[in-house]
mmCIF file of C-alpha atoms in Angstrom:
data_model
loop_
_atom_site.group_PDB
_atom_site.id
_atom_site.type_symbol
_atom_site.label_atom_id
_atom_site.label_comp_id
_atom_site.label_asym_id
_atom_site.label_seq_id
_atom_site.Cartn_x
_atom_site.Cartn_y
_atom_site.Cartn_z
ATOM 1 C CA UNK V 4 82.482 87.365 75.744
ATOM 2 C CA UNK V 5 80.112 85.725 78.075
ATOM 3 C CA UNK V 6 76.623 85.929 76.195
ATOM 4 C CA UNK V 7 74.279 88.015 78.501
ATOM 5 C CA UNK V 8 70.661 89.793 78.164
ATOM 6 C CA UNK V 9 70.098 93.275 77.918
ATOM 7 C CA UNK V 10 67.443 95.349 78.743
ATOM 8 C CA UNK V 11 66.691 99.683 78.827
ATOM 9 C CA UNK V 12 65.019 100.567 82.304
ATOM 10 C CA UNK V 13 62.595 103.109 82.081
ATOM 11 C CA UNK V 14 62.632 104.221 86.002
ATOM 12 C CA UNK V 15 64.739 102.842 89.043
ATOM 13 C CA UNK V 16 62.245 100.429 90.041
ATOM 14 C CA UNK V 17 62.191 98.971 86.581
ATOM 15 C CA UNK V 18 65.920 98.991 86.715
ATOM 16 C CA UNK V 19 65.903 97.065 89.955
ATOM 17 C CA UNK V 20 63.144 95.042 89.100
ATOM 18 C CA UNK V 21 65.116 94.209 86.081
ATOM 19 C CA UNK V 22 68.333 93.063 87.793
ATOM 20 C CA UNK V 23 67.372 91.082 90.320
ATOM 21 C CA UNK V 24 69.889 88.456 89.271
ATOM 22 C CA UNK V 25 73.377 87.872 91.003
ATOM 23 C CA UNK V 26 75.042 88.219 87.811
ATOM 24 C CA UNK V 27 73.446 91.592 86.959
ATOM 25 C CA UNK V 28 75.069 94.856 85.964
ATOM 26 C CA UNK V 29 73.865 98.717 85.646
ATOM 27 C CA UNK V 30 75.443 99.703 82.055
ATOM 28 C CA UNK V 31 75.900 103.750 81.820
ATOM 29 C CA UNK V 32 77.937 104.594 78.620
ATOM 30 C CA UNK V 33 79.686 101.492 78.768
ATOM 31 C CA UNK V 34 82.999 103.208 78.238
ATOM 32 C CA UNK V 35 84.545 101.163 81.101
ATOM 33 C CA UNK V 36 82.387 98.014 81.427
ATOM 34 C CA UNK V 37 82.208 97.016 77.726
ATOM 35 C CA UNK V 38 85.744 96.790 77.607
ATOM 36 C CA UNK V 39 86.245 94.555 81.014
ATOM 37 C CA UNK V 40 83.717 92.543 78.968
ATOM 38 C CA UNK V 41 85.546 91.908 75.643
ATOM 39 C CA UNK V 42 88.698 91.067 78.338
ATOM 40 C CA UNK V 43 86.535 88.496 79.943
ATOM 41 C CA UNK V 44 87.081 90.043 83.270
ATOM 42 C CA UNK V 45 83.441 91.573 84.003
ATOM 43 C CA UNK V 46 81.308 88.170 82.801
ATOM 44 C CA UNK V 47 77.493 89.779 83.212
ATOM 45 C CA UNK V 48 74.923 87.442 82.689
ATOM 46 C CA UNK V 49 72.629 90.588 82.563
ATOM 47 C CA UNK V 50 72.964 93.895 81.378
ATOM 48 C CA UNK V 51 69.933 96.836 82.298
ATOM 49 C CA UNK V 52 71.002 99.973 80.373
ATOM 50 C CA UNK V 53 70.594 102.697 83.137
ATOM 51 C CA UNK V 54 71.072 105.934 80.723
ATOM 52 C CA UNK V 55 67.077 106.445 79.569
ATOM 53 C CA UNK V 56 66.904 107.313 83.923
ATOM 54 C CA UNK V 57 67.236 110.674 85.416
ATOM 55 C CA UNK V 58 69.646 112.972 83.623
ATOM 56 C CA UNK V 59 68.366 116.364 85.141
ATOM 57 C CA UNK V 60 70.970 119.064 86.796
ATOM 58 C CA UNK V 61 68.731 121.108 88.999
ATOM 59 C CA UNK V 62 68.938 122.814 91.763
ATOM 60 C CA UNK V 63 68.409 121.892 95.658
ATOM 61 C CA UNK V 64 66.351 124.034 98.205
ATOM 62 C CA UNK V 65 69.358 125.002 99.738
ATOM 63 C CA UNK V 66 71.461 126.222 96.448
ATOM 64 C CA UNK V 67 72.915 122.862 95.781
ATOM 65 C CA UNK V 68 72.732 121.299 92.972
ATOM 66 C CA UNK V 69 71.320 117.691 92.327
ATOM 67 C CA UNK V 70 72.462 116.018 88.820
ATOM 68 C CA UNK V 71 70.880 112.537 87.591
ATOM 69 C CA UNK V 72 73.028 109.491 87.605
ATOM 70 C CA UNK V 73 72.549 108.918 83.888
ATOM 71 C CA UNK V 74 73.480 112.909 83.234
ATOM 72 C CA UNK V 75 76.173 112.449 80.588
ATOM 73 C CA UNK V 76 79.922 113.918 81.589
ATOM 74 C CA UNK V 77 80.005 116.316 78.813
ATOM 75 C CA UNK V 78 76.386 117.802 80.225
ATOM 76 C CA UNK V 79 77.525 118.239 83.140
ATOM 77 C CA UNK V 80 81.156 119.896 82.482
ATOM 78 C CA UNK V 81 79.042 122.883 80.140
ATOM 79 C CA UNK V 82 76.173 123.274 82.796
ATOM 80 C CA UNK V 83 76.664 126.814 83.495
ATOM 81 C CA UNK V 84 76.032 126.244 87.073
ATOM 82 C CA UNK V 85 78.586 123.686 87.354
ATOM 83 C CA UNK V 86 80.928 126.126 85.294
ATOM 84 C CA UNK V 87 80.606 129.294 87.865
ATOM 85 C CA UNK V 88 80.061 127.870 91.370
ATOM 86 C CA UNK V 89 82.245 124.755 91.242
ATOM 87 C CA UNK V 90 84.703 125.496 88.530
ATOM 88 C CA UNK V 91 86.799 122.578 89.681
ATOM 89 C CA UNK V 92 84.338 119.790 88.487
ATOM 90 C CA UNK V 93 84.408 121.507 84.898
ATOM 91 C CA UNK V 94 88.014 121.307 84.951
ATOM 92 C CA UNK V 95 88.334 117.852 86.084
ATOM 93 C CA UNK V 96 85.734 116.402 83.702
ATOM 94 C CA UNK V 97 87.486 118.290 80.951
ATOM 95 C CA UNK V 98 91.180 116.667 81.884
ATOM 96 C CA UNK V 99 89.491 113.097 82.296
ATOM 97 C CA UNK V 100 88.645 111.844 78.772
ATOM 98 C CA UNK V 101 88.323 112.876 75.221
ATOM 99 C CA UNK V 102 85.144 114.535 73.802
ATOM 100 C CA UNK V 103 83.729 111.317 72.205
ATOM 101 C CA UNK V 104 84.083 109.552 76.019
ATOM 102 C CA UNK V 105 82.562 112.338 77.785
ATOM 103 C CA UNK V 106 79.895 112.606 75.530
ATOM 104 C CA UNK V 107 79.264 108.632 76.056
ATOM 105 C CA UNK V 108 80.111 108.249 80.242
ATOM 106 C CA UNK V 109 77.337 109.055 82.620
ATOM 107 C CA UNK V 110 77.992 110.387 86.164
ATOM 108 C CA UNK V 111 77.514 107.348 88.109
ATOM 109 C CA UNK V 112 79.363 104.497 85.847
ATOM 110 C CA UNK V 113 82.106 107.199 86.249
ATOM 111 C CA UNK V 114 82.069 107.053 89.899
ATOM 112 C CA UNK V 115 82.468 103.309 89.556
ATOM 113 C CA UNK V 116 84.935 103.043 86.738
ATOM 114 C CA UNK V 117 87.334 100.345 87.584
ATOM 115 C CA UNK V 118 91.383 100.731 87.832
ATOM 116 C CA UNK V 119 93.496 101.017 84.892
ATOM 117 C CA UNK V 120 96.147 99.214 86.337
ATOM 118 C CA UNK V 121 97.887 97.203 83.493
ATOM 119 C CA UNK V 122 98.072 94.366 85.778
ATOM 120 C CA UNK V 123 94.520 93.919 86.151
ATOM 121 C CA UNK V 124 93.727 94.379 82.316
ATOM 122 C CA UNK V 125 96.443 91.582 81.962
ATOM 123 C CA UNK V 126 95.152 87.750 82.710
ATOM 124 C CA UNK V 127 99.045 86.434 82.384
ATOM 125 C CA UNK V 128 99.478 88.388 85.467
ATOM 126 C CA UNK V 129 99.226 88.177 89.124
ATOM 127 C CA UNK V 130 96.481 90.241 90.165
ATOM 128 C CA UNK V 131 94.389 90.033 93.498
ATOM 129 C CA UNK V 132 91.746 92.806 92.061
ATOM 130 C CA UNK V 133 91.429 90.134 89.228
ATOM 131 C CA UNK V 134 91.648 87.029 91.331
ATOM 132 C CA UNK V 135 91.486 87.380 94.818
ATOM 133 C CA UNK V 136 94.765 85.759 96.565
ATOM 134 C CA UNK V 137 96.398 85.403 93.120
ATOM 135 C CA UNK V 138 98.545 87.752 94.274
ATOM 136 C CA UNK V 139 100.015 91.502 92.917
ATOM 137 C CA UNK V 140 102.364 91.476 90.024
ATOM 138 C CA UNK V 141 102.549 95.274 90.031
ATOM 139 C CA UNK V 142 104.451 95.349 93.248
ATOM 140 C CA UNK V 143 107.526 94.209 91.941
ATOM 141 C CA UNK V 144 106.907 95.473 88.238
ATOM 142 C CA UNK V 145 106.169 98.591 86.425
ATOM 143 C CA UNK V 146 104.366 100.601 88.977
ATOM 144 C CA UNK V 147 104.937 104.444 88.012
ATOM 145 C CA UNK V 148 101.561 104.645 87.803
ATOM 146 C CA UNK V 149 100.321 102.746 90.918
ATOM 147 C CA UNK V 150 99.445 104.486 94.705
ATOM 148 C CA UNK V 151 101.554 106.281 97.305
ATOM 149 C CA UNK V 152 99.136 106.419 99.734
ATOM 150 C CA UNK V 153 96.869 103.682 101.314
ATOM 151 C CA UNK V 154 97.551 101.047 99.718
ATOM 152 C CA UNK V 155 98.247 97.121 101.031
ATOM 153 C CA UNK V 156 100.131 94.149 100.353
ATOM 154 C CA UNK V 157 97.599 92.855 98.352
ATOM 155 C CA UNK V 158 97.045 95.793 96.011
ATOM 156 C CA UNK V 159 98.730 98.874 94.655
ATOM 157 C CA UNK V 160 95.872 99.857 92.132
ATOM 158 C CA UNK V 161 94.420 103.807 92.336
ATOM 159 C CA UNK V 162 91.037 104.562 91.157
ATOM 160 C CA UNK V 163 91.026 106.333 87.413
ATOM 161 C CA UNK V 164 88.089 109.101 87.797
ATOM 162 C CA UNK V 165 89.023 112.642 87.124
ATOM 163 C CA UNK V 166 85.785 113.551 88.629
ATOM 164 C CA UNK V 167 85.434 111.538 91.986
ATOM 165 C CA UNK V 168 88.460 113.438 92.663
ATOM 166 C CA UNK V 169 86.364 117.371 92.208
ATOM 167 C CA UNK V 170 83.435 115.797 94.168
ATOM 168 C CA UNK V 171 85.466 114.111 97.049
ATOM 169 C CA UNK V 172 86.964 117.698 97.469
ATOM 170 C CA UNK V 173 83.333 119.357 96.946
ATOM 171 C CA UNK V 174 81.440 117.395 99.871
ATOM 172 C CA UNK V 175 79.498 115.571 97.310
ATOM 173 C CA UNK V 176 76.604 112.970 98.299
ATOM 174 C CA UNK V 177 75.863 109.859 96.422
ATOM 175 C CA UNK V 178 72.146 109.129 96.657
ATOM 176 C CA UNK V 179 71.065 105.571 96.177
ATOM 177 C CA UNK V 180 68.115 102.891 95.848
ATOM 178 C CA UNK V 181 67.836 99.671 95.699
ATOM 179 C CA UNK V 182 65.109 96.764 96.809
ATOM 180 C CA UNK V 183 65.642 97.858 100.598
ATOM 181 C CA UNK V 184 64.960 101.940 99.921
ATOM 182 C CA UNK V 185 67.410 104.608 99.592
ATOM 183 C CA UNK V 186 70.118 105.847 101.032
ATOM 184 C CA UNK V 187 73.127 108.194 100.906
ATOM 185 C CA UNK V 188 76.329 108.448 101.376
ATOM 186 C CA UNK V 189 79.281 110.954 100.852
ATOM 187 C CA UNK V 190 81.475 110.226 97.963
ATOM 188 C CA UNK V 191 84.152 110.019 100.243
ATOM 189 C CA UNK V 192 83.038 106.984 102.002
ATOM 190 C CA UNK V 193 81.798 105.335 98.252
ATOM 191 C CA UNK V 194 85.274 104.003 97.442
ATOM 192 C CA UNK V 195 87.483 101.358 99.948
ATOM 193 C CA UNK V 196 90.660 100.789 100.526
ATOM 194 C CA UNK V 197 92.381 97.812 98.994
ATOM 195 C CA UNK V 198 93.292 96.259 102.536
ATOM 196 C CA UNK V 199 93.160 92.284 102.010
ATOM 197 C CA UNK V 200 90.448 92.252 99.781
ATOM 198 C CA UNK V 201 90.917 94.797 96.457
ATOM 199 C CA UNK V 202 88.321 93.183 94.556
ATOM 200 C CA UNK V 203 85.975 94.764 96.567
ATOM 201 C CA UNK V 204 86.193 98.301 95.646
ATOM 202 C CA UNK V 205 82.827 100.122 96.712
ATOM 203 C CA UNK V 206 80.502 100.596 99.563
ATOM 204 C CA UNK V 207 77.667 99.594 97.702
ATOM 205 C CA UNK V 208 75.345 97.225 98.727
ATOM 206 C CA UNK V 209 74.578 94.299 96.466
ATOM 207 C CA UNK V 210 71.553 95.547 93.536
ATOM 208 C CA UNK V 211 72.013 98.916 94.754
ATOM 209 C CA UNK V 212 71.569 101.844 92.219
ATOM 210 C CA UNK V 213 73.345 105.158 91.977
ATOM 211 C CA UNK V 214 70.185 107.859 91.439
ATOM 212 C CA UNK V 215 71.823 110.791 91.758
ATOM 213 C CA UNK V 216 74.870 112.739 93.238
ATOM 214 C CA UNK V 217 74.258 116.462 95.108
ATOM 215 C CA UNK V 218 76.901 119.043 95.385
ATOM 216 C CA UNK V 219 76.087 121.347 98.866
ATOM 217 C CA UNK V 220 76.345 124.708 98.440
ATOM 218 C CA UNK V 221 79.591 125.981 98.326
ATOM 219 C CA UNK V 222 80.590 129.689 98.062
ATOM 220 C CA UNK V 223 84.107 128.684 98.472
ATOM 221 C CA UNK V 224 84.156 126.420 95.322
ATOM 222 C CA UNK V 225 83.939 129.483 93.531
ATOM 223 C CA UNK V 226 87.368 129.790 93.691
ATOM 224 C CA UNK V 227 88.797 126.403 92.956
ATOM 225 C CA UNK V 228 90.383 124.356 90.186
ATOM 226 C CA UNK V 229 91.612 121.306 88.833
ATOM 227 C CA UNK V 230 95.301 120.215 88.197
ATOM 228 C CA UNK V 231 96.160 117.060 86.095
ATOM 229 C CA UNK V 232 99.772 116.022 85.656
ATOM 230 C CA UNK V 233 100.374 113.318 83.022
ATOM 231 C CA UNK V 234 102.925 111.767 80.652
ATOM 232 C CA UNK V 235 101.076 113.579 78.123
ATOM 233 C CA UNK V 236 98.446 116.278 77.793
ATOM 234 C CA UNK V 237 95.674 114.703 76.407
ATOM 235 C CA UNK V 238 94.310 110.983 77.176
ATOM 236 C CA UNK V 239 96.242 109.768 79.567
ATOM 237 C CA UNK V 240 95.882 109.193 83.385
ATOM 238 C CA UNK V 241 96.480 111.073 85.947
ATOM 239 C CA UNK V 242 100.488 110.519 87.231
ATOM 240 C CA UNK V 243 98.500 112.605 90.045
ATOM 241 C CA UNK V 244 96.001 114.974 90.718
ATOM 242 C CA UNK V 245 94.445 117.959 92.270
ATOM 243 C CA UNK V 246 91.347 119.144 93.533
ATOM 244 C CA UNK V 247 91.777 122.777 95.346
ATOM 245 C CA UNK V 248 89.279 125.513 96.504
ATOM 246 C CA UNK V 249 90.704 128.372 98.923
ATOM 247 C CA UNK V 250 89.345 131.269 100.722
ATOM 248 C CA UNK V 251 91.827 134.027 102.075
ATOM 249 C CA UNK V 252 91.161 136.812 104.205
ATOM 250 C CA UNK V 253 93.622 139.636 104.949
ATOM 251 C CA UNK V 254 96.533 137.040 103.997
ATOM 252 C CA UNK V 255 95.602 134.602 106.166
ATOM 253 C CA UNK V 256 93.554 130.782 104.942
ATOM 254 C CA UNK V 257 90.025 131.157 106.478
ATOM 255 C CA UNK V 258 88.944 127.684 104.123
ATOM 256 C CA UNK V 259 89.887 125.206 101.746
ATOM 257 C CA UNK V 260 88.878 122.238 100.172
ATOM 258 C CA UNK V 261 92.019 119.681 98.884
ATOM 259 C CA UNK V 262 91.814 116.274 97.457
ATOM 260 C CA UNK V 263 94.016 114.321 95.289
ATOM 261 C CA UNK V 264 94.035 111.609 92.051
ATOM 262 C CA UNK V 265 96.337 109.262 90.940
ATOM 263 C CA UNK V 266 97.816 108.479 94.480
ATOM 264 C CA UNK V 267 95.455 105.923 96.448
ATOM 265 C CA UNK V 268 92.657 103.226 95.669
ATOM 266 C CA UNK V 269 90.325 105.706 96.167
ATOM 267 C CA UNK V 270 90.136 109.880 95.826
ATOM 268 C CA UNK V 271 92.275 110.843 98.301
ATOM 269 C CA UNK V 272 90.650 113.812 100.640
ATOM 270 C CA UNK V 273 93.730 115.158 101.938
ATOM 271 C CA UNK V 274 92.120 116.504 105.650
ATOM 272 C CA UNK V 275 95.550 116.385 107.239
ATOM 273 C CA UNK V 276 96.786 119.310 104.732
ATOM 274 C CA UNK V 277 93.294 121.309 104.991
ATOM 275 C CA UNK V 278 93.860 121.290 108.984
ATOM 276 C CA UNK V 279 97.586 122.355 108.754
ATOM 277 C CA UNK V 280 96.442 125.304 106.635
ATOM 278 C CA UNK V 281 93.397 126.932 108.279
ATOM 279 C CA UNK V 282 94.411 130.259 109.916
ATOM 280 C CA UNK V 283 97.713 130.128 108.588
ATOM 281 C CA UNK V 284 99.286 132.457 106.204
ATOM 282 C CA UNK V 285 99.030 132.054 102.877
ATOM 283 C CA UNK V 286 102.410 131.327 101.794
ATOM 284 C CA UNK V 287 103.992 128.900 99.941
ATOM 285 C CA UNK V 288 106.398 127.813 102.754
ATOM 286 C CA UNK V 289 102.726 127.100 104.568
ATOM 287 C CA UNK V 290 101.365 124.867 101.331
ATOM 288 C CA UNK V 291 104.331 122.645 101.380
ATOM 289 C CA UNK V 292 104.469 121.920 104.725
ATOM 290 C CA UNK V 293 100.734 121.179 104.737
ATOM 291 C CA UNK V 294 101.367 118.806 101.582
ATOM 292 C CA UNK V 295 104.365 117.543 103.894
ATOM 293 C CA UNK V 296 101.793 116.245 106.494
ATOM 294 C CA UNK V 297 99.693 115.125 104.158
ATOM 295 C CA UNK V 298 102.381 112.681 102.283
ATOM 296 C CA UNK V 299 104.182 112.232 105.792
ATOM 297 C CA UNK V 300 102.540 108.023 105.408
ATOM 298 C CA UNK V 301 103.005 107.647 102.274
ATOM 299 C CA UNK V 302 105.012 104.875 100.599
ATOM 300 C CA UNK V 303 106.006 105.076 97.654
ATOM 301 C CA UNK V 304 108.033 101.726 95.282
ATOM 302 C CA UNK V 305 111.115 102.618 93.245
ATOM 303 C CA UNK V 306 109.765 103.464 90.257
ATOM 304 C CA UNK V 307 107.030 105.813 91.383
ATOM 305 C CA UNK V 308 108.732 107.302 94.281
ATOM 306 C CA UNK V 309 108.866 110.783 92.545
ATOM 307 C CA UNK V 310 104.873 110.859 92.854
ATOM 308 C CA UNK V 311 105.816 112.380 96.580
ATOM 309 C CA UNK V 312 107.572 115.448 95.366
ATOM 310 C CA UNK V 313 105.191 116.020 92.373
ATOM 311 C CA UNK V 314 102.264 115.514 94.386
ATOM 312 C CA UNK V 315 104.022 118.438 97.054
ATOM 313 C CA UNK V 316 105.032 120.813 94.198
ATOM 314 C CA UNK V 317 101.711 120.534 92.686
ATOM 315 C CA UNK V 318 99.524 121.224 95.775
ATOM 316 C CA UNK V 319 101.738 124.180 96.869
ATOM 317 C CA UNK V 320 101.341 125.568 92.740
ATOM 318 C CA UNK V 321 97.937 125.092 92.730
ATOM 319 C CA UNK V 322 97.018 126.771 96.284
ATOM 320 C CA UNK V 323 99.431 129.809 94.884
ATOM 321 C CA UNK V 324 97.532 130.292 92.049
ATOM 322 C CA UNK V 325 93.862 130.062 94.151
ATOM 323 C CA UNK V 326 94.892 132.204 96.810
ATOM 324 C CA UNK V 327 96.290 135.016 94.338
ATOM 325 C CA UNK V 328 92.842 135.020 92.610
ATOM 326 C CA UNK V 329 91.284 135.131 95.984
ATOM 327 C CA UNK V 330 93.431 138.482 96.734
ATOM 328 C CA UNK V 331 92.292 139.646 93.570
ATOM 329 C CA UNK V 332 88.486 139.130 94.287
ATOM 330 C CA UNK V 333 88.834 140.710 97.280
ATOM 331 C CA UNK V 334 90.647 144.124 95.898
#
């Protein structure tokens, strides 16, 4: 391990103030970095422990809610806000990691958790995430894990979080600082593309600090959920992943909310299936032939071409189930 310094902030401008080096890194939990670190493959020469910061869940003028970037996973999943108006980030939270993780992992270092992707983890392997132009043994090896949708030449990687996948789907914010002021930007837009250069993964700005993330109000998220299929049904990633909310009216889809894990680089906010269902009915001829248009681009290797049907069959279960409990809410 490379040696480094470490340091607690006690605010965001002592965290910033304490990482003004290049080689610098924000350490949540540490259930993600500390590990790249024993592999050698994250080499800080600085560590500022970020979890004494904000940690609050409270809510926003207009019935959102704001929660702290250093508000621990497991907080958040039992905040009894969090539990009744956006079900789906309970859920998701609750598939993503055992107890002892979630009660480690903070919100942001789980919004920039780094790909699980063998490959990468590997240093007797190709991998352009790893070492830029190196080039991507994963293409032609065990991929049954690795992305449908998005991805490039260079990289096949998807991104690990459970939860980026709930707040893509809820509209979330991400609300950062850094030496230049704050900023913020929707969750959506937080996470790239591999295109030609996977090693960059984020949005973020060089120093810059995730304070917070905001959920908008939501009345629709009442009604959502969370589905995880995996090789097994606890601690394991997602094969894929959704994130559903639905509102029907007299049988027909007046709004929903869809994103999905396990299938791109990033949280995959599948807009092409949430316009190909509003105003139609609510059947499950109508779900797969949204989840048709949304995996219309996708491509898929040998071994994890089945990811296309799964990810089809689970979007049309899911929507099923939501739009039967709408009924029922509505009865």
């Amino acid at each position: 391990m490379t040696p480094f310094t470490y340091s607690r902030a006690t605010d965001p401008a002592d965290a910033l103030r304490l990482s003004g080096d290049n080689g610098a890194k924000f350490l949540g939990g540490g259930t993600n970095l500390v590990d790249l670190m024993r592999e050698t493959i994250e080499r800080p020469t600085v560590l500022v422990d970020v979890t004494g910061l904000d940690s609050t869940i409270s809510a926003t003028s207009d019935d959102g809610l704001r929660i702290g970037g250093a508000t621990r996973n497991s907080a958040l999943a039992s905040n009894r806000r969090v539990r009744t108006d956006y079900p789906m980030l309970t859920r998701a939270i609750v598939a993503g990691a055992s107890a002892q993780i979630r009660n480690m992992a903070t919100v942001a270092g789980n919004l920039l958790q780094r790909t699980r992707c063998t490959y990468f983890y590997d240093d007797g392997s190709a991998c352009n995430k790893r070492s830029p132009g190196q080039g991507c043994d994963a293409r032609e090896g065990f991929h049954r894990y690795h992305a449908i949708l998005g991805a490039s030449e260079t990289c096949i990687a998807t991104h690990p979080s459970d939860m980026a996948v709930a707040l893509a789907a809820l509209d979330a914010v991400v609300h950062l600082k850094s030496s230049d002021g704050v900023r913020s930007l929707p969750v959506t837009e937080l996470h790239r593309l591999p295109g030609e250069r996977p090693d960059i993964e984020t949005d973020l700005r060089p120093g810059e600090l995730i304070t917070a993330v905001e959920l908008p109000a939501l009345p629709l998220a009442r009604n959502s959920t969370y589905r995880k299929v995996r090789d097994r049904s606890s601690y394991a990633f997602a094969l894929i992943s959704v994130a559903a909310a639905l509102d029907v009216k007299d049988g027909k889809i007046t709004d929903v909310r869809l994103a999905l894990g396990g299938v791109a680089h990033r949280p995959w906010r599948a807009r092409k299936a949430e316009a190909a269902l509003i105003g139609r009915n609510a059947t499950h001829a109508n779900y797969l032939a949204a989840a048709d248009t949304e995996l219309a681009e996708a491509k898929p290797l040998p071994l994890n071409a089945f990811k296309v049907e799964l990810a089809r069959r689970t979007i049309a279960a899911v929507l099923s189930d939501l739009a039967a409990r709408s009924s029922e809410a509505r009865s």
